[in-house]
Short mmCIF file of C-alpha atoms and ligand atoms in Angstrom, two decimals:
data_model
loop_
_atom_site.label_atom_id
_atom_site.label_comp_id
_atom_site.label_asym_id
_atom_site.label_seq_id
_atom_site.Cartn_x
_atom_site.Cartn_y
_atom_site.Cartn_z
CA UNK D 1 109.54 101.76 84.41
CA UNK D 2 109.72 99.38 87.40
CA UNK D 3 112.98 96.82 87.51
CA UNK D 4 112.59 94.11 90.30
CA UNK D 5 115.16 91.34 91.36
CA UNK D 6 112.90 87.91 91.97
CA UNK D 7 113.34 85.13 93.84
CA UNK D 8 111.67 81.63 94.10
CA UNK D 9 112.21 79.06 96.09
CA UNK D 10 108.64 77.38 97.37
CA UNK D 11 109.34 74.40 96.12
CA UNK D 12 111.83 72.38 94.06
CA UNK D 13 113.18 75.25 91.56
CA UNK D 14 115.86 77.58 93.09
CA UNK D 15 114.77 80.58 90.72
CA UNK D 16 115.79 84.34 90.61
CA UNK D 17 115.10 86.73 87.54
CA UNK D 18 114.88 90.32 86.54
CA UNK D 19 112.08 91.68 85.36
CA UNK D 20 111.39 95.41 83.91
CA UNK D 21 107.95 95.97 84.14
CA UNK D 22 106.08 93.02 81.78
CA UNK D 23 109.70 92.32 80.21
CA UNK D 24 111.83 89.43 81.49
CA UNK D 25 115.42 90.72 81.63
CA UNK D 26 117.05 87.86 82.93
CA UNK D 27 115.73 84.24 84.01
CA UNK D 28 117.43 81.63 85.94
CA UNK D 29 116.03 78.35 87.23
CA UNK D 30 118.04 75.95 88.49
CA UNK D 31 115.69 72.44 89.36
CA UNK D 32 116.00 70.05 91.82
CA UNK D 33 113.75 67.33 90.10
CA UNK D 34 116.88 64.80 89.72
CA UNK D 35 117.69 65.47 93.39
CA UNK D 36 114.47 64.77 93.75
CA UNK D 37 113.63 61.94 91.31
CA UNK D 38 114.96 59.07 93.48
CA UNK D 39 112.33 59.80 96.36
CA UNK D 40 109.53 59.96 93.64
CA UNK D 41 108.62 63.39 94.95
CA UNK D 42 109.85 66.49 96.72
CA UNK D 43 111.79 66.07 100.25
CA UNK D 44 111.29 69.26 101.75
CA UNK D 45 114.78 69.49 103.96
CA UNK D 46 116.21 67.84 101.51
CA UNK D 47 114.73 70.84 98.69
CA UNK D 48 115.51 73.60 101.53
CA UNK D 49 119.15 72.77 102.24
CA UNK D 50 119.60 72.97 98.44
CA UNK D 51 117.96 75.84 97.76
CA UNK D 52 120.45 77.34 100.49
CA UNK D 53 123.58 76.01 98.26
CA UNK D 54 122.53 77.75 94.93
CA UNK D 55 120.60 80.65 95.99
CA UNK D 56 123.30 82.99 95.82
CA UNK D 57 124.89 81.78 92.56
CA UNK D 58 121.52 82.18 90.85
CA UNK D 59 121.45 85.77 91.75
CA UNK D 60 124.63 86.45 90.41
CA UNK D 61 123.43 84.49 87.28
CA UNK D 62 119.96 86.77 87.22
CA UNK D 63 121.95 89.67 87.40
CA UNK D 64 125.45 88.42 84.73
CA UNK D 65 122.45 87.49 82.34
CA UNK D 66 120.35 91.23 82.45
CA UNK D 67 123.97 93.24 81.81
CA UNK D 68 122.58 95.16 85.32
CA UNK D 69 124.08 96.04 88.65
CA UNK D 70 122.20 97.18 91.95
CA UNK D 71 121.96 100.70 90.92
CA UNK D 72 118.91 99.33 88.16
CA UNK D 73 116.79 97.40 90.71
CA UNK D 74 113.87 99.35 92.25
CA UNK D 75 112.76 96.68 94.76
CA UNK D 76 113.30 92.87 95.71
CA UNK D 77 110.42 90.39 95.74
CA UNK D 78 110.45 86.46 96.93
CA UNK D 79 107.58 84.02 97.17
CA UNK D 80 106.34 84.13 100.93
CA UNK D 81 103.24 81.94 100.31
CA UNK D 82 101.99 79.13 99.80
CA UNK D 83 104.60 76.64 99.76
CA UNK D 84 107.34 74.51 101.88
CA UNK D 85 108.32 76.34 104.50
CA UNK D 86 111.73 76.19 104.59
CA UNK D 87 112.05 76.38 101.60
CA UNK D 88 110.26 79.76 101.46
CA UNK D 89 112.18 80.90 103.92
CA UNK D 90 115.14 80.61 101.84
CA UNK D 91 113.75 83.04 99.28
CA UNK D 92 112.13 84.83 101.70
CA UNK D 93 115.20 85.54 104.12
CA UNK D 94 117.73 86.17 100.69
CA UNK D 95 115.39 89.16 99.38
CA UNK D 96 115.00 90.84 102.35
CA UNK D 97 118.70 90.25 104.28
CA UNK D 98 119.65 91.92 100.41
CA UNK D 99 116.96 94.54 100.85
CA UNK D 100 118.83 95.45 103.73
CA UNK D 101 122.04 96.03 102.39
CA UNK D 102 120.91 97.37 99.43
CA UNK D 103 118.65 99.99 101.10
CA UNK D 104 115.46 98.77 98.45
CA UNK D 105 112.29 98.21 99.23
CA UNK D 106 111.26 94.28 99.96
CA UNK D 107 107.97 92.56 98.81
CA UNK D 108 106.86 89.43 99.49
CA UNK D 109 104.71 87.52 96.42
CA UNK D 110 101.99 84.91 96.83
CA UNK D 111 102.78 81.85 94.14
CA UNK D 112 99.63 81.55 92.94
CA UNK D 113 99.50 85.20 92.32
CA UNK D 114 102.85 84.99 90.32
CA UNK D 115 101.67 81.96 88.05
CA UNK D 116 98.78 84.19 87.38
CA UNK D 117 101.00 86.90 86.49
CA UNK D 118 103.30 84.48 84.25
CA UNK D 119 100.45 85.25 81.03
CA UNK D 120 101.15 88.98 81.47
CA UNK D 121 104.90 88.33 80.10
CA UNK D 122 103.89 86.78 77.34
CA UNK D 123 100.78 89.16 76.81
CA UNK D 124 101.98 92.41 78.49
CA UNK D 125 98.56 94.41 76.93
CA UNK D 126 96.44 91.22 78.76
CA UNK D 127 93.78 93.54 80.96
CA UNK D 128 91.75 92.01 83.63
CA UNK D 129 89.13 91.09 83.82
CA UNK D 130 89.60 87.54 82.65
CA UNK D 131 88.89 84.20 84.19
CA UNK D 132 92.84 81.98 85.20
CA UNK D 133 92.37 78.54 85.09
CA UNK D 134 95.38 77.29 87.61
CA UNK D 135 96.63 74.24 87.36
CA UNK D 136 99.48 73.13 89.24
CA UNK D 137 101.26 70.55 91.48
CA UNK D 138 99.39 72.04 94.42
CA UNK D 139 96.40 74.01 93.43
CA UNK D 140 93.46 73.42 90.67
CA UNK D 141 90.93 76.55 90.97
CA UNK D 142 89.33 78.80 88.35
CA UNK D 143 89.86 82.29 89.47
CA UNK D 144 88.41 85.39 88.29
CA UNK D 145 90.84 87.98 88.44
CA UNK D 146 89.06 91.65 88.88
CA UNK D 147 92.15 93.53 89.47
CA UNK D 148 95.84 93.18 90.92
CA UNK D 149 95.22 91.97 94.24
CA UNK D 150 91.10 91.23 93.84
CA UNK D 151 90.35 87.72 92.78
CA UNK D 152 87.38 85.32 93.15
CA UNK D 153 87.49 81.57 93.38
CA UNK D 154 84.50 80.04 91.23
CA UNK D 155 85.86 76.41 91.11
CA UNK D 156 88.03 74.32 92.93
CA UNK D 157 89.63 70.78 92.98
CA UNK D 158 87.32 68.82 96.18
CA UNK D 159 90.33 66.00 96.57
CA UNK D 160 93.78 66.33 94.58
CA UNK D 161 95.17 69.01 92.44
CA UNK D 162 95.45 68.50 88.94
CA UNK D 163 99.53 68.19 88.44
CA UNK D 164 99.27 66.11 91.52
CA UNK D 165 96.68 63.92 89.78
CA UNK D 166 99.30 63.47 86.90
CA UNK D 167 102.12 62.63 89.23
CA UNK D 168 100.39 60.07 91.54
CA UNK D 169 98.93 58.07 87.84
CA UNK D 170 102.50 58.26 87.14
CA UNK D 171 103.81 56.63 89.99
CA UNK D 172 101.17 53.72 89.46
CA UNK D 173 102.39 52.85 86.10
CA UNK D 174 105.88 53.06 87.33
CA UNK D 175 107.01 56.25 85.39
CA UNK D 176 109.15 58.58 87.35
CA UNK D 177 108.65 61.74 88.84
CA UNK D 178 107.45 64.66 88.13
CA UNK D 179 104.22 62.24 86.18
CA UNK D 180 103.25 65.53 84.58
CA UNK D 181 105.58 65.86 81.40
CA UNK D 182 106.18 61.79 81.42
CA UNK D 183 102.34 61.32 80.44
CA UNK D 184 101.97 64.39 78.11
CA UNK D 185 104.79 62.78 75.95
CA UNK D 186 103.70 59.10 76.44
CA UNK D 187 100.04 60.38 75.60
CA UNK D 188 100.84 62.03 72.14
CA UNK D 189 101.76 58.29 70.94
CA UNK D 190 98.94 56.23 72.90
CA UNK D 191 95.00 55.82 72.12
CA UNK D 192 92.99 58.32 74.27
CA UNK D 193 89.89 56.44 73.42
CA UNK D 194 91.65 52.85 74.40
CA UNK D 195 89.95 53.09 78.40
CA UNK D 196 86.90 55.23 78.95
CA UNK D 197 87.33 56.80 82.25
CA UNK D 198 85.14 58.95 84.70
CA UNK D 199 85.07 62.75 84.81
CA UNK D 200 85.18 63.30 88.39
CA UNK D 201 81.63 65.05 88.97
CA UNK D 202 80.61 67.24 92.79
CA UNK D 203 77.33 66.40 93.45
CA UNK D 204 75.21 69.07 95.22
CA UNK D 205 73.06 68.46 98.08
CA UNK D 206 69.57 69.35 96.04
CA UNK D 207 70.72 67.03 93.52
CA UNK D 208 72.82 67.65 90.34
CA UNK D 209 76.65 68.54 90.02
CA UNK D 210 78.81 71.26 90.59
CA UNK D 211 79.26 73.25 87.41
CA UNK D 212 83.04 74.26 87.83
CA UNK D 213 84.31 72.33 91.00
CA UNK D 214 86.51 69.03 90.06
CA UNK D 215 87.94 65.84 91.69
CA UNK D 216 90.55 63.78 90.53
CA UNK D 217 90.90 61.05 93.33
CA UNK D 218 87.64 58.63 91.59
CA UNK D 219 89.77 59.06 88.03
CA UNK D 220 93.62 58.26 90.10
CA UNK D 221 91.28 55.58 91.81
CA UNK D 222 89.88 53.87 88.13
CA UNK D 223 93.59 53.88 86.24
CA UNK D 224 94.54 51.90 90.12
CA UNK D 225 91.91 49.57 89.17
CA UNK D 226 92.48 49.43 85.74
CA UNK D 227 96.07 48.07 86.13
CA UNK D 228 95.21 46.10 88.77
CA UNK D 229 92.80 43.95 86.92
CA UNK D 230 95.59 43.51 83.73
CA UNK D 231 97.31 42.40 86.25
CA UNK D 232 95.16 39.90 87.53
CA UNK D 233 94.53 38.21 84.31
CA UNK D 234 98.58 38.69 83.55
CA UNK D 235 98.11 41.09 80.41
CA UNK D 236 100.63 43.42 79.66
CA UNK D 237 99.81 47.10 80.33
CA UNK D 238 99.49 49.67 77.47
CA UNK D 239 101.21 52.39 79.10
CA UNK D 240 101.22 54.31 76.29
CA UNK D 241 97.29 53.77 76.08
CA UNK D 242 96.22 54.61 79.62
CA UNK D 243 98.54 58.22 79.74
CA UNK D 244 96.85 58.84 76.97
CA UNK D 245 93.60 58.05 78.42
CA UNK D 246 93.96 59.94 81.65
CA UNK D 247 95.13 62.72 79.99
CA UNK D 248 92.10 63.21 77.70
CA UNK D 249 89.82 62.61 80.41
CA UNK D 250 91.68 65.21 82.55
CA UNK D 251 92.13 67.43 79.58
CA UNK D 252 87.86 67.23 78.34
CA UNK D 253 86.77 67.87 82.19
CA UNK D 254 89.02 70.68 83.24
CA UNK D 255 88.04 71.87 79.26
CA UNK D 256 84.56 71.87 80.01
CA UNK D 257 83.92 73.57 83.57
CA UNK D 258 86.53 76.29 82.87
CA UNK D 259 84.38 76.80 79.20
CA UNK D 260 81.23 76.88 81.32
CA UNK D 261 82.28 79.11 83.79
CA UNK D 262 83.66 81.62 81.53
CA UNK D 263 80.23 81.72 79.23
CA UNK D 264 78.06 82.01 82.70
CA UNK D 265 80.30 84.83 83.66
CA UNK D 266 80.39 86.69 80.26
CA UNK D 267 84.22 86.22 80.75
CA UNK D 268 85.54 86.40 76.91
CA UNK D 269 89.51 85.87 78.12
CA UNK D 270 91.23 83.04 79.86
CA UNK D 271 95.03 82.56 80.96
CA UNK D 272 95.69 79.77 81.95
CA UNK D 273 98.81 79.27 84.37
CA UNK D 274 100.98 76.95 86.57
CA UNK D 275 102.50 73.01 85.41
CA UNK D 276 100.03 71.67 84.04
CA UNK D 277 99.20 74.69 81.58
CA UNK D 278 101.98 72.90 79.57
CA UNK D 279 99.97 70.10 78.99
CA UNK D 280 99.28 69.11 75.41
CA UNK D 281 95.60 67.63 76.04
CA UNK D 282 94.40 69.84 77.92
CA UNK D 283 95.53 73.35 75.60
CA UNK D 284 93.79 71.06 72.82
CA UNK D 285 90.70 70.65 74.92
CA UNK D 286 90.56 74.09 76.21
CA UNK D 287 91.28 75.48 72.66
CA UNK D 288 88.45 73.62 70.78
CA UNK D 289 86.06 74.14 73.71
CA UNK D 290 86.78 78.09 73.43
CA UNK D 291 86.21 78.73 69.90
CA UNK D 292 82.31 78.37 69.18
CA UNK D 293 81.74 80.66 72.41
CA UNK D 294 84.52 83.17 70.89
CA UNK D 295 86.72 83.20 73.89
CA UNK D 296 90.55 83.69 73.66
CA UNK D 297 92.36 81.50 75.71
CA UNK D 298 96.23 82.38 76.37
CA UNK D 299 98.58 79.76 77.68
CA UNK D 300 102.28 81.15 78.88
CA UNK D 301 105.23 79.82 77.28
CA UNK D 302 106.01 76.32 78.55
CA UNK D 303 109.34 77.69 80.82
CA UNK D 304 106.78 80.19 82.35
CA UNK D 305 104.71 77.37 83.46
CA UNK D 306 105.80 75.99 85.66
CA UNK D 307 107.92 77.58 88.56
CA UNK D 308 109.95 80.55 87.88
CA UNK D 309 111.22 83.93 89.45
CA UNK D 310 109.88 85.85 86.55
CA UNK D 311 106.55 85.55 86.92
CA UNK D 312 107.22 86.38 91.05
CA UNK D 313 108.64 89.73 89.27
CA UNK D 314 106.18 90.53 87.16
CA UNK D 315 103.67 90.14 89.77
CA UNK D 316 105.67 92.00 92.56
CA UNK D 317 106.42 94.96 89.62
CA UNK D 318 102.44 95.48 89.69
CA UNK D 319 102.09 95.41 93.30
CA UNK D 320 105.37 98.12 93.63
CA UNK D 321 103.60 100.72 91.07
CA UNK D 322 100.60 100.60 92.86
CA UNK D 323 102.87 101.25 95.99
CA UNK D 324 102.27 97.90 97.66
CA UNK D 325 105.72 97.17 99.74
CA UNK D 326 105.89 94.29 102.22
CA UNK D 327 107.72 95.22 106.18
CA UNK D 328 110.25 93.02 106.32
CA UNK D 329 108.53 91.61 109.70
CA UNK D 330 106.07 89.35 107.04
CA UNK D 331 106.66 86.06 107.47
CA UNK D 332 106.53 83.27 105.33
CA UNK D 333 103.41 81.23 105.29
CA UNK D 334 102.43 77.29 104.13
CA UNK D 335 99.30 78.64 102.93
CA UNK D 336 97.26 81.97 102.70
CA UNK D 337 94.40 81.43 100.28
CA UNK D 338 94.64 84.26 97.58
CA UNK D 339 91.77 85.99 98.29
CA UNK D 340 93.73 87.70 100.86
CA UNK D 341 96.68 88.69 99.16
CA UNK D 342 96.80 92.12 100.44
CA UNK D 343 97.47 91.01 104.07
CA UNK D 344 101.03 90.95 102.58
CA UNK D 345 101.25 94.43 102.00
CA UNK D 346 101.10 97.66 103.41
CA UNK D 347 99.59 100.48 100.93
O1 LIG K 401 103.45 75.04 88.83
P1 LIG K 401 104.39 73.93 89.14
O2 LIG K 401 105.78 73.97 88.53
O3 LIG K 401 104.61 73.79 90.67
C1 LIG K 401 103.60 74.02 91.60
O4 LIG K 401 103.38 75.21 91.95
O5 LIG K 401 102.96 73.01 91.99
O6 LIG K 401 103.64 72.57 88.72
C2 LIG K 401 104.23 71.32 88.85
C3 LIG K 401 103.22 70.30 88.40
C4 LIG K 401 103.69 68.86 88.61
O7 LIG K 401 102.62 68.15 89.22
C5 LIG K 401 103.94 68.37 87.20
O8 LIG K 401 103.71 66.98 87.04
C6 LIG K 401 102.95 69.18 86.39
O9 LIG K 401 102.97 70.47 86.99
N1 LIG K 401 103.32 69.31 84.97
C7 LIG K 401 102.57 68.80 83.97
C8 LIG K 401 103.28 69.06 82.75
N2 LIG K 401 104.42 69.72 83.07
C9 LIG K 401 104.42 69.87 84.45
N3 LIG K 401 101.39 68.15 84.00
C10 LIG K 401 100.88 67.74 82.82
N4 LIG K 401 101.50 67.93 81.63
C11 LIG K 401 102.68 68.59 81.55
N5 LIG K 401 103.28 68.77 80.37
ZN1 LIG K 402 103.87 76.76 91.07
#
């Protein structure tokens, strides 16, 4: 049995958990969307310096909630990659200046990797292989996950990710930030048939389209022009109508590459992980597109979504028992695409 203290800060949740090997012992995730809210999107000093306030007091919190003291923690993790950089480095400079003191071993966690390993808390028997579909504020790909620390990339978003889709449609019909959740709920009550809109399609240079690459910017640039014109000829717009709209059209394309991938692989299993894995469309979509190919399709709970320290623990408790530890020389990184994981470790 592995117990690792987890922390999170790439972004705008200040996060630290415990985890015991596929079990979450303790979560905490304290978010900065309304520090946020009145920018209409993350300010990254502004997201640092407040990850620096609460950071500690999380801890505390991870450890209060578990019932646990040092003497039960194995190792420390914190997300060193991708992300805002000072922001990592808030995570990143916590776990191992507490690795230190605590004489434990440090590891440092790629986020993509953890919202991949977010399904294994909810599944802990989930084996790989199996195909992640990863949607988030930053990332769209379909991976196919071979082992701990072995993945594939078989699709891709070619312009914006797929949260970031939601949140920049959002902006355009005035909604708030982060678009994501606003939508899904404004969605469940608006017609998705009421604007037909385009499924964003790769064409390939011998002709035809990418099977499991996407693009969102053509459907962000249609709802632009769809407003715009109700504008023009002063019509009121059905808000209600085009986040429903959107979201379908997100929800049936994302559906159907991730559906086709998995049959051309032989892949029977897909989690899907990261923000927009909450999404109400698109678990609809991907549910009804699974079940005449006979593929199980497992979506984490919606608080292991989107960013947490648990799902940095769960991944980093894999990585430990196969006796992956980090120096603490590894520095934190805006990007390191997760094919090459293991550069974070030494083994
Ligand atoms: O995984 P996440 O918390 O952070 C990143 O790693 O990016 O994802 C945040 C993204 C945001 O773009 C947010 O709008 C989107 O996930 N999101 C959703 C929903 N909840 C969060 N998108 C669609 N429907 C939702 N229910
Ligand atoms: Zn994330």
């Amino acid at each position: 049995m592995t117990t690792i203290l987890a922390i999170e800060t790439s972004c705008d949740e200040t996060a630290a958990a415990i985890v015991k090997n596929r079990k979450i012992l303790s979560s905490v995730v304290a978010s900065q969307i309304p520090i946020h809210q009145k920018y209409g999107g993350v300010v990254p000093e502004v997201a640092s310096r407040r990850h620096l306030e609460i950071i500690n007091t999380c801890i505390s919190q991870a450890f209060t909630e578990a019932s646990l003291d040092w003497d039960a923690i194995d190792a420390i993790a914190a997300t060193v990659t991708p992300g805002l950089v000072g922001a990592l480095l808030v995570g990143a400079v916590a776990a191992k200046t507490l690795a230190i003191l605590q004489q434990k071993p440090f590891l440092g966690v790629h986020h993509l990797e953890g919202h991949i390993y977010a399904t294994y808390l909810s599944q802990p028997h989930l084996k790989p292989p199996f195909l992640c579909l990863l949607v988030s504020g930053g990332h769209t790909s379909s991976i196919y996950v071979k082992d701990c620390g072995e993945y594939e990339i078989l699709g891709t978003t070619r312009d914006d990710a797929a949260g970031e889709a939601f949140d920049k449609v959002a902006r355009l019909l005035n909604l708030g930030y982060p678009g994501g959740p606003i939508i899904d709920r404004l969605a469940k009550i608006g017609d998705p048939q009421a604007f037909p809109l385009p499924e964003g399609k790769i064409s390939l240079p011998g002709g035809g389209y990418h099977p499991y690459d996407s693009s969102f910017s053509g459907l962000k640039t249609a709802v632009l022009r769809l407003v715009q014109k109700l504008e023009r000829d002063n019509k009121p717009i059905p808000v209600k109508d085009i986040a429903a709209s959107f979201q379908e059209t997100v929800g049936r394309s994302l559906a159907k590459k991730t559906i086709a991938c998995a049959v051309d692989r032989q892949i029977k299993i897909i989690a899907v992980g990261g923000g927009v894995a909450a999404n109400s469309g698109l678990r609809k979509h991907l549910i009804d597109a699974a079940l005449p190919h006979d593929i199980q399709v497992y979506f984490p709970p919606l608080e292991l979504c989107t960013d947490n320290a648990a799902m940095i623990g769960c991944a980093a408790v894999e990585h430990f028992d196969r006796g992956h530890t980090s120096p603490l020389t590894l520095s934190v990184k805006s990007r390191l695409p997760l094919t090459q994981v293991m550069e974070l470790y030494r083994y």
